[in-house]
Coordinates of C-alpha atoms in Angstrom, one line a residue:
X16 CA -2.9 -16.9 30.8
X17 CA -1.0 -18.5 33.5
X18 CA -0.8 -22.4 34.1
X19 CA -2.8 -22.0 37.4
X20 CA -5.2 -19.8 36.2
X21 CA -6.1 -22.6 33.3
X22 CA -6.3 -25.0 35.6
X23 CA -9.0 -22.7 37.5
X24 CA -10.9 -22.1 34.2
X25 CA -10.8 -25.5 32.7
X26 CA -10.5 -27.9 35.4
X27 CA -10.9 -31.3 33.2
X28 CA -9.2 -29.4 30.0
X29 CA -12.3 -29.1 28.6
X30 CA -14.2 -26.3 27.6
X31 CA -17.1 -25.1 25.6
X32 CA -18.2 -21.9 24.9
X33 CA -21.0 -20.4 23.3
X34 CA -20.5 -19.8 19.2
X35 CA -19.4 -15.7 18.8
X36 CA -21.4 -14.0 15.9
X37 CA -21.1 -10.4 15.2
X38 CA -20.4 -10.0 11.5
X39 CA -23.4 -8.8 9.7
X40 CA -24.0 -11.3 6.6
X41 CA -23.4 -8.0 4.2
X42 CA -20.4 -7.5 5.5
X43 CA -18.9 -10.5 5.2
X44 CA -20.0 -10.9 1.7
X45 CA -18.5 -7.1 0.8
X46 CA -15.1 -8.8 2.5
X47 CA -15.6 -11.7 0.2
X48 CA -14.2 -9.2 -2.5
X49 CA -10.8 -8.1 -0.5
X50 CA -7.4 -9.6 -1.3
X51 CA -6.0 -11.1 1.9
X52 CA -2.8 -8.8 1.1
X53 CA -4.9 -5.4 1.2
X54 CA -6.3 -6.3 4.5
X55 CA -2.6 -7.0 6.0
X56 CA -1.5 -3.5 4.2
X57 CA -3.9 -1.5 6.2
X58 CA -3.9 -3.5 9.3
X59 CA 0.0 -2.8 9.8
X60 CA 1.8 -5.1 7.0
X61 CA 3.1 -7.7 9.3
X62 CA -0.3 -9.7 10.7
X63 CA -1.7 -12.8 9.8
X64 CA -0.8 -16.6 9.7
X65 CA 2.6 -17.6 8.4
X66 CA 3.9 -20.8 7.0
X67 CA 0.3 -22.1 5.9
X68 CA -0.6 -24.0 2.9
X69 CA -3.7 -24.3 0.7
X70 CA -4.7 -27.6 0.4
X71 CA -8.2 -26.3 -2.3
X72 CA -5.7 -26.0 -4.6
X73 CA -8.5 -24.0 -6.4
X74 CA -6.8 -20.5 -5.6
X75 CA -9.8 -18.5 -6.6
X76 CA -11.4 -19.9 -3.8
X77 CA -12.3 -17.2 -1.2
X78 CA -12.3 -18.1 2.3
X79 CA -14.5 -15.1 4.3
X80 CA -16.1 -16.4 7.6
X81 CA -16.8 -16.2 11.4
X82 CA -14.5 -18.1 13.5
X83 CA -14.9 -20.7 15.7
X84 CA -12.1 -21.2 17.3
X85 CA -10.3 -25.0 18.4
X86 CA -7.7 -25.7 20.9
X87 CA -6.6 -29.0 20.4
X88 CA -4.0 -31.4 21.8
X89 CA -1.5 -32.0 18.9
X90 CA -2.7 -35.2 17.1
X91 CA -6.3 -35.3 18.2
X92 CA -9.5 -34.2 16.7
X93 CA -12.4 -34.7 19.4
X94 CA -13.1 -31.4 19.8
X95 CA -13.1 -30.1 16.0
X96 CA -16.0 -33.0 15.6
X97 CA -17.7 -31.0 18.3
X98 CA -16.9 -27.5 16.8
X99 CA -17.6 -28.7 13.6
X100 CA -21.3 -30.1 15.0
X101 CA -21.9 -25.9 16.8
X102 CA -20.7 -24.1 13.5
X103 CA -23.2 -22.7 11.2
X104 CA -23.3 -22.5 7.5
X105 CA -20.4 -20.6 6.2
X106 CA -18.1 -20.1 9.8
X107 CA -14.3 -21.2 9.2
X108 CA -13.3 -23.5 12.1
X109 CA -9.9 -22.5 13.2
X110 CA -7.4 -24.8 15.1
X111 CA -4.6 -24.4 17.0
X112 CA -3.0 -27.9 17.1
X113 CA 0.3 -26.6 18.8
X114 CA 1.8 -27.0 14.7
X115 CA 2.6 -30.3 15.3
X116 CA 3.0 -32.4 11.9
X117 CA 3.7 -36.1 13.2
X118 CA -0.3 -36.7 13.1
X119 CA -3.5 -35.4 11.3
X120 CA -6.2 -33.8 12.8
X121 CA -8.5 -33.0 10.0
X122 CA -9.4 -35.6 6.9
X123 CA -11.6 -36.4 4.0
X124 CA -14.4 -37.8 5.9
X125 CA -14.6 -34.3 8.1
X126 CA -14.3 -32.7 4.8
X127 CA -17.5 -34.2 3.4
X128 CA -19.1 -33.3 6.6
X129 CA -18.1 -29.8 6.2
X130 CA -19.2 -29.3 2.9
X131 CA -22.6 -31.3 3.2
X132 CA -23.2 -28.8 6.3
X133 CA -22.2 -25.6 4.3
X134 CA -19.3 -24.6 6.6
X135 CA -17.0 -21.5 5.3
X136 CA -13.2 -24.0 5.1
X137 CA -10.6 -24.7 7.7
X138 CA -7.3 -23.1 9.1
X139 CA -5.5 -25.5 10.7
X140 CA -1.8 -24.7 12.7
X141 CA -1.3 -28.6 12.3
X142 CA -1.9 -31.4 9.7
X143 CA -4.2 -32.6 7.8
X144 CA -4.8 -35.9 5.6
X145 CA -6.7 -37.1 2.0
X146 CA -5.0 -34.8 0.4
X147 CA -6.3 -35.8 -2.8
X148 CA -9.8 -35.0 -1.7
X149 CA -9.0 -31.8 -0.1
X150 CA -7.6 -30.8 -4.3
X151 CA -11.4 -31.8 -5.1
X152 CA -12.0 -27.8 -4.4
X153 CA -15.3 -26.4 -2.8
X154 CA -14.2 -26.0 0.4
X155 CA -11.4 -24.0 1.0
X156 CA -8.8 -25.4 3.5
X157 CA -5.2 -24.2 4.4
X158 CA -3.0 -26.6 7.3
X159 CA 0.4 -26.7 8.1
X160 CA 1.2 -29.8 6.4
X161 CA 0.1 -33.3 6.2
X162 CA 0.9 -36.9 6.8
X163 CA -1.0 -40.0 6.3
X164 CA -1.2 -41.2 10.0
X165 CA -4.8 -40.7 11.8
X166 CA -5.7 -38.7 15.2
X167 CA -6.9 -39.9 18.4
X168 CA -10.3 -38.6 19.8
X169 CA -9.9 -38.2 23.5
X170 CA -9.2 -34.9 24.2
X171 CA -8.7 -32.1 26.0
X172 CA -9.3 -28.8 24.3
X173 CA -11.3 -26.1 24.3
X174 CA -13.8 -24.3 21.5
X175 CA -14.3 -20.7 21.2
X176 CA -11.6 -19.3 23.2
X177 CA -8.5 -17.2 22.5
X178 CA -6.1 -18.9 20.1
X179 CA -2.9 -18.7 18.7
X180 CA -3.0 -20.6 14.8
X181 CA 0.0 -19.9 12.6
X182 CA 1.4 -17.1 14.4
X183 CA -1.6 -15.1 14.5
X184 CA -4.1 -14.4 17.3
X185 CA -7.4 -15.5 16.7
X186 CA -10.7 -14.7 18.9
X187 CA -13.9 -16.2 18.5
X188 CA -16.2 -14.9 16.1
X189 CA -13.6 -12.5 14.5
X190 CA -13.7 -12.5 10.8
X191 CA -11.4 -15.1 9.0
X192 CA -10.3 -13.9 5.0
X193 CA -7.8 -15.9 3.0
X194 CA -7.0 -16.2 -0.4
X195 CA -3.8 -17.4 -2.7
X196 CA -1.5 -14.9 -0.6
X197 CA -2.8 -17.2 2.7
X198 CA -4.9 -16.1 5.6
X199 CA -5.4 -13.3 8.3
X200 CA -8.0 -12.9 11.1
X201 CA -9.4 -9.4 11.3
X202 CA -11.1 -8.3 15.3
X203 CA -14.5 -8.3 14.7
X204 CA -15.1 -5.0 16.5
X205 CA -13.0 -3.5 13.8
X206 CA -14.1 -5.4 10.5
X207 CA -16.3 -2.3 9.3
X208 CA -13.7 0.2 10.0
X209 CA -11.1 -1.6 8.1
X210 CA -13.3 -3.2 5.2
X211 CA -13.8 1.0 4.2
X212 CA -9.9 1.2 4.8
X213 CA -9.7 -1.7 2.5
X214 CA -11.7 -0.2 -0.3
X215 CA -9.5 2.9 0.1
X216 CA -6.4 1.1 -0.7
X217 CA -7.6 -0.6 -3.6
X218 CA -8.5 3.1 -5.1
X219 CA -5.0 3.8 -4.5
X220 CA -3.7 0.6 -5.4
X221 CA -5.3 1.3 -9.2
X222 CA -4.5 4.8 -9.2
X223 CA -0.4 3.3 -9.3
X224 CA -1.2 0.2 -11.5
X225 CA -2.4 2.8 -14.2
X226 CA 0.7 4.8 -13.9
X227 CA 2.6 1.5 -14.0
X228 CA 1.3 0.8 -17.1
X229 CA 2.4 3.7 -18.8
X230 CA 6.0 2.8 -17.8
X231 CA 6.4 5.9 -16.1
X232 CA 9.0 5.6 -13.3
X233 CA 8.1 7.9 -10.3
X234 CA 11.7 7.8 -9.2
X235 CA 11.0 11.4 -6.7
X236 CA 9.5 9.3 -4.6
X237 CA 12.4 6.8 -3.9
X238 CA 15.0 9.4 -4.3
X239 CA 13.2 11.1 -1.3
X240 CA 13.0 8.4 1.2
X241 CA 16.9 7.8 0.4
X242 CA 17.3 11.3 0.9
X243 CA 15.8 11.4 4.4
X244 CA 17.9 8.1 5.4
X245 CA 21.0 10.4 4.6
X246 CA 21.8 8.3 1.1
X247 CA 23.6 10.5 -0.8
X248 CA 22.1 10.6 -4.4

């Protein structure tokens, strides 16, 4: 989107849009049970948020929600108290804070709101704050970084739009997994369509961790693709 064309759409830098929700409650719960790192297999190998840490520290922790999406100026939070206050129980509130580390935009008293109100966890391109209370658990929660020094609350941004967070494009209301491997965003219009790709590759996934544990090596199959990039074997 163009500079002009921003201006047109959000002429105070402001903007709120209506929450997205698509995702049927069973399937979100049958994505509850799909490693992060199956979902990026099938989806191409090479989507999904990089350089993102969890700050739950309880790694068993799924994240599986709806997204509500957060544009924020680096170093202020105004608008993820207003997401935060339109998200139902169990969406993950995903922020776009440009990946700037010099200022926190999430903290421990946001983190008691979002657990009191049910909400699904956080991914946040940014920093975040309390770390100590984040490590509580119960609330899964993966930033950028974090630093000690507290945001502003004055704006702009804009909630439920089109976002970038971590190197990944994320739209409103798409379906947000994570898990010890980190965090991808799967289109909603697609979720059901990969979840049975997803359940697929974990069939074939324990097919070759049962021949693994034989110690059989299946060395045809390497041989092969050396073979066809003219490796002479």
């Amino acid at each position: 989107m163009t500079a002009s064309s921003e201006s047109a759409t959000w002429p105070s830098g402001f903007d709120v849009q209506p929450r997205q929700a698509t995702l049927s409650p069973q399937l979100l719960d049958a994505f509850k049970s799909i490693p992060v790192a199956h979902a990026g297999d099938v989806m191409g190998r090479h989507t999904g948020a990089v350089g993102l840490k969890a700050y739950h520290h309880d790694l068993g922790l799924a994240l599986c929600g709806t997204a509500i999406t957060v544009r924020t100026r680096p170093g202020d939070n105004l608008m993820v108290h207003v997401a935060m206050q339109r998200a139902q129980p169990g969406d993950v509130i995903v922020i776009d804070g440009g990946g700037d580390l010099s200022t926190a935009v999430i903290g421990g008293l946001m983190r008691t709101t979002a657990v009191a109100r049910q909400l699904g966890g956080f991914v946040l391109d940014g920093a975040l704050r309390d770390v100590a209370e984040w490590a509580e658990g119960g609330l899964p929660v993966y930033a950028r970084g974090h630093v000690h020094r507290g945001p502003s609350k004055d704006g702009p941004g804009q909630i439920n739009v089109p976002i970038s967070c971590a190197g990944m494009t994320v739209m409103p209301g798409d379906l947000i997994l994570g898990d010890a491997d980190g965090v991808i965003a799967i289109p909603a219009n697609a979720a059901e369509a990969i979840l049975a790709l997803c359940q697929a590759h974990a069939q074939k996934e324990a097919r070759i961790r049962a021949q693994n544990e034989t110690g059989a090596v299946d060395r045809e199959r390497f041989d092969l693709i050396l073979r066809q990039k003219g490796c002479p074997l």
